[in-house]
mmCIF file of N, CA and C in Angstrom:
data_model
loop_
_atom_site.group_PDB
_atom_site.id
_atom_site.type_symbol
_atom_site.label_atom_id
_atom_site.label_comp_id
_atom_site.label_asym_id
_atom_site.label_seq_id
_atom_site.Cartn_x
_atom_site.Cartn_y
_atom_site.Cartn_z
ATOM 1 N N UNK N 58 32.516 56.328 -59.445
ATOM 2 C CA UNK N 58 31.251 56.674 -58.795
ATOM 3 C C UNK N 58 31.508 57.791 -57.792
ATOM 4 N N UNK N 59 30.665 58.778 -57.800
ATOM 5 C CA UNK N 59 30.810 59.880 -56.860
ATOM 6 C C UNK N 59 29.547 60.020 -56.033
ATOM 7 N N UNK N 60 29.740 60.469 -54.814
ATOM 8 C CA UNK N 60 28.585 60.714 -53.958
ATOM 9 C C UNK N 60 28.491 62.191 -53.600
ATOM 10 N N UNK N 61 29.389 62.999 -54.167
ATOM 11 C CA UNK N 61 29.339 64.432 -53.916
ATOM 12 C C UNK N 61 28.028 65.000 -54.423
ATOM 13 N N UNK N 62 27.410 65.844 -53.628
ATOM 14 C CA UNK N 62 26.170 66.474 -54.023
ATOM 15 C C UNK N 62 24.933 65.668 -53.695
ATOM 16 N N UNK N 63 25.117 64.415 -53.313
ATOM 17 C CA UNK N 63 23.977 63.585 -52.930
ATOM 18 C C UNK N 63 23.606 63.870 -51.478
ATOM 19 N N UNK N 64 22.407 63.466 -51.075
ATOM 20 C CA UNK N 64 21.889 63.714 -49.733
ATOM 21 C C UNK N 64 21.691 62.378 -49.039
ATOM 22 N N UNK N 65 22.178 62.278 -47.812
ATOM 23 C CA UNK N 65 22.173 61.016 -47.087
ATOM 24 C C UNK N 65 21.566 61.168 -45.702
ATOM 25 N N UNK N 66 21.237 60.034 -45.114
ATOM 26 C CA UNK N 66 20.784 59.956 -43.731
ATOM 27 C C UNK N 66 21.700 58.982 -43.003
ATOM 28 N N UNK N 67 21.940 59.238 -41.730
ATOM 29 C CA UNK N 67 22.714 58.304 -40.915
ATOM 30 C C UNK N 67 21.727 57.388 -40.209
ATOM 31 N N UNK N 68 21.979 56.081 -40.314
ATOM 32 C CA UNK N 68 21.126 55.085 -39.666
ATOM 33 C C UNK N 68 21.966 54.273 -38.686
ATOM 34 N N UNK N 69 21.282 53.630 -37.730
ATOM 35 C CA UNK N 69 21.958 52.859 -36.692
ATOM 36 C C UNK N 69 21.202 51.563 -36.486
ATOM 37 N N UNK N 70 21.955 50.476 -36.270
ATOM 38 C CA UNK N 70 21.292 49.198 -36.013
ATOM 39 C C UNK N 70 21.282 48.882 -34.523
ATOM 40 N N UNK N 71 20.676 47.762 -34.153
ATOM 41 C CA UNK N 71 20.538 47.376 -32.758
ATOM 42 C C UNK N 71 21.845 47.055 -32.065
ATOM 43 N N UNK N 72 22.898 46.804 -32.834
ATOM 44 C CA UNK N 72 24.214 46.526 -32.255
ATOM 45 C C UNK N 72 25.043 47.794 -32.083
ATOM 46 N N UNK N 73 24.477 48.933 -32.470
ATOM 47 C CA UNK N 73 25.178 50.200 -32.322
ATOM 48 C C UNK N 73 26.051 50.586 -33.496
ATOM 49 N N UNK N 74 25.964 49.851 -34.600
ATOM 50 C CA UNK N 74 26.727 50.196 -35.795
ATOM 51 C C UNK N 74 25.998 51.290 -36.568
ATOM 52 N N UNK N 75 26.753 52.164 -37.183
ATOM 53 C CA UNK N 75 26.197 53.255 -37.972
ATOM 54 C C UNK N 75 26.465 53.018 -39.448
ATOM 55 N N UNK N 76 25.614 53.583 -40.287
ATOM 56 C CA UNK N 76 25.805 53.517 -41.733
ATOM 57 C C UNK N 76 25.223 54.779 -42.354
ATOM 58 N N UNK N 77 25.713 55.094 -43.532
ATOM 59 C CA UNK N 77 25.187 56.218 -44.304
ATOM 60 C C UNK N 77 24.278 55.633 -45.370
ATOM 61 N N UNK N 78 23.035 56.127 -45.397
ATOM 62 C CA UNK N 78 21.993 55.570 -46.258
ATOM 63 C C UNK N 78 21.423 56.685 -47.124
ATOM 64 N N UNK N 79 21.043 56.397 -48.357
ATOM 65 C CA UNK N 79 20.447 57.450 -49.195
ATOM 66 C C UNK N 79 19.183 58.036 -48.545
ATOM 67 N N UNK N 80 19.172 59.342 -48.355
ATOM 68 C CA UNK N 80 18.004 60.000 -47.761
ATOM 69 C C UNK N 80 16.799 59.791 -48.659
ATOM 70 N N UNK N 81 15.655 59.611 -48.050
ATOM 71 C CA UNK N 81 14.422 59.423 -48.797
ATOM 72 C C UNK N 81 14.130 57.981 -49.151
ATOM 73 N N UNK N 82 15.080 57.091 -48.906
ATOM 74 C CA UNK N 82 14.873 55.667 -49.161
ATOM 75 C C UNK N 82 14.417 54.991 -47.872
ATOM 76 N N UNK N 83 13.586 53.967 -47.967
ATOM 77 C CA UNK N 83 13.169 53.261 -46.753
ATOM 78 C C UNK N 83 14.383 52.695 -46.013
ATOM 79 N N UNK N 84 14.372 52.847 -44.705
ATOM 80 C CA UNK N 84 15.458 52.324 -43.872
ATOM 81 C C UNK N 84 15.310 50.805 -43.798
ATOM 82 N N UNK N 85 16.399 50.058 -43.977
ATOM 83 C CA UNK N 85 16.311 48.592 -43.953
ATOM 84 C C UNK N 85 15.840 48.064 -42.602
ATOM 85 N N UNK N 86 15.258 46.884 -42.617
ATOM 86 C CA UNK N 86 14.825 46.228 -41.378
ATOM 87 C C UNK N 86 16.020 46.097 -40.440
ATOM 88 N N UNK N 87 15.793 46.379 -39.174
ATOM 89 C CA UNK N 87 16.845 46.279 -38.175
ATOM 90 C C UNK N 87 17.640 47.557 -37.983
ATOM 91 N N UNK N 88 17.357 48.566 -38.780
ATOM 92 C CA UNK N 88 18.042 49.851 -38.691
ATOM 93 C C UNK N 88 17.027 50.936 -38.374
ATOM 94 N N UNK N 89 17.478 52.024 -37.759
ATOM 95 C CA UNK N 89 16.593 53.156 -37.491
ATOM 96 C C UNK N 89 17.331 54.449 -37.812
ATOM 97 N N UNK N 90 16.576 55.448 -38.198
ATOM 98 C CA UNK N 90 17.154 56.745 -38.536
ATOM 99 C C UNK N 90 17.626 57.442 -37.270
ATOM 100 N N UNK N 91 18.764 58.115 -37.349
ATOM 101 C CA UNK N 91 19.272 58.881 -36.214
ATOM 102 C C UNK N 91 18.720 60.299 -36.209
ATOM 103 N N UNK N 92 18.185 60.727 -37.341
ATOM 104 C CA UNK N 92 17.706 62.092 -37.475
ATOM 105 C C UNK N 92 18.707 63.017 -38.141
ATOM 106 N N UNK N 93 19.926 62.531 -38.382
ATOM 107 C CA UNK N 93 20.932 63.358 -39.052
ATOM 108 C C UNK N 93 20.893 63.099 -40.548
ATOM 109 N N UNK N 94 20.782 64.168 -41.325
ATOM 110 C CA UNK N 94 20.853 64.100 -42.783
ATOM 111 C C UNK N 94 21.811 65.168 -43.269
ATOM 112 N N UNK N 95 22.434 64.909 -44.410
ATOM 113 C CA UNK N 95 23.336 65.891 -44.993
ATOM 114 C C UNK N 95 24.111 65.294 -46.142
ATOM 115 N N UNK N 96 25.143 66.028 -46.570
ATOM 116 C CA UNK N 96 25.994 65.503 -47.629
ATOM 117 C C UNK N 96 26.910 64.423 -47.048
ATOM 118 N N UNK N 97 27.706 63.800 -47.902
ATOM 119 C CA UNK N 97 28.544 62.683 -47.467
ATOM 120 C C UNK N 97 29.509 63.093 -46.357
ATOM 121 N N UNK N 98 30.125 64.265 -46.473
ATOM 122 C CA UNK N 98 31.073 64.711 -45.452
ATOM 123 C C UNK N 98 30.397 64.943 -44.111
ATOM 124 N N UNK N 99 29.227 65.556 -44.134
ATOM 125 C CA UNK N 99 28.489 65.809 -42.902
ATOM 126 C C UNK N 99 28.110 64.507 -42.208
ATOM 127 N N UNK N 100 27.628 63.549 -42.990
ATOM 128 C CA UNK N 100 27.219 62.269 -42.408
ATOM 129 C C UNK N 100 28.418 61.483 -41.895
ATOM 130 N N UNK N 101 29.526 61.524 -42.613
ATOM 131 C CA UNK N 101 30.739 60.849 -42.144
ATOM 132 C C UNK N 101 31.221 61.456 -40.834
ATOM 133 N N UNK N 102 31.153 62.759 -40.728
ATOM 134 C CA UNK N 102 31.533 63.431 -39.490
ATOM 135 C C UNK N 102 30.641 63.032 -38.329
ATOM 136 N N UNK N 103 29.349 62.917 -38.595
ATOM 137 C CA UNK N 103 28.411 62.491 -37.556
ATOM 138 C C UNK N 103 28.749 61.082 -37.081
ATOM 139 N N UNK N 104 29.006 60.181 -38.027
ATOM 140 C CA UNK N 104 29.351 58.801 -37.671
ATOM 141 C C UNK N 104 30.636 58.787 -36.850
ATOM 142 N N UNK N 105 31.654 59.516 -37.283
ATOM 143 C CA UNK N 105 32.921 59.564 -36.552
ATOM 144 C C UNK N 105 32.735 60.062 -35.123
ATOM 145 N N UNK N 106 31.860 61.033 -34.940
ATOM 146 C CA UNK N 106 31.643 61.613 -33.617
ATOM 147 C C UNK N 106 30.809 60.731 -32.699
ATOM 148 N N UNK N 107 29.938 59.902 -33.265
ATOM 149 C CA UNK N 107 29.001 59.142 -32.445
ATOM 150 C C UNK N 107 29.297 57.655 -32.328
ATOM 151 N N UNK N 108 30.003 57.088 -33.285
ATOM 152 C CA UNK N 108 30.276 55.649 -33.250
ATOM 153 C C UNK N 108 31.620 55.448 -32.571
ATOM 154 N N UNK N 109 31.584 55.316 -31.264
ATOM 155 C CA UNK N 109 32.813 55.229 -30.480
ATOM 156 C C UNK N 109 33.315 53.804 -30.327
ATOM 157 N N UNK N 110 32.552 52.817 -30.752
ATOM 158 C CA UNK N 110 32.941 51.412 -30.594
ATOM 159 C C UNK N 110 33.186 50.766 -31.951
ATOM 160 N N UNK N 111 33.950 51.460 -32.814
ATOM 161 C CA UNK N 111 34.238 50.900 -34.132
ATOM 162 C C UNK N 111 35.301 49.821 -33.988
ATOM 163 N N UNK N 112 34.864 48.602 -33.724
ATOM 164 C CA UNK N 112 35.781 47.484 -33.561
ATOM 165 C C UNK N 112 35.414 46.407 -34.551
ATOM 166 N N UNK N 113 36.406 45.784 -35.101
ATOM 167 C CA UNK N 113 36.173 44.685 -36.029
ATOM 168 C C UNK N 113 35.697 43.464 -35.264
ATOM 169 N N UNK N 114 34.611 42.885 -35.725
ATOM 170 C CA UNK N 114 34.113 41.660 -35.106
ATOM 171 C C UNK N 114 34.718 40.429 -35.777
ATOM 172 N N UNK N 115 35.478 40.658 -36.834
ATOM 173 C CA UNK N 115 36.017 39.542 -37.591
ATOM 174 C C UNK N 115 37.389 39.085 -37.144
ATOM 175 N N UNK N 116 38.027 39.763 -36.244
ATOM 176 C CA UNK N 116 39.347 39.289 -35.947
ATOM 177 C C UNK N 116 39.982 39.958 -34.834
#
């Protein structure tokens, strides 16, 4: 499966977690759009720059 060439949006939930979501699709309940859209690399870069509390809650 490849995501190259696809267009995405960065979304954020109430706990401050970020995710990359297919642009143009409804944002899931509990998440909101950040306003950043782009290809996979652009969105990953945005997440890396803005999600400063990437900590595992599982352990």
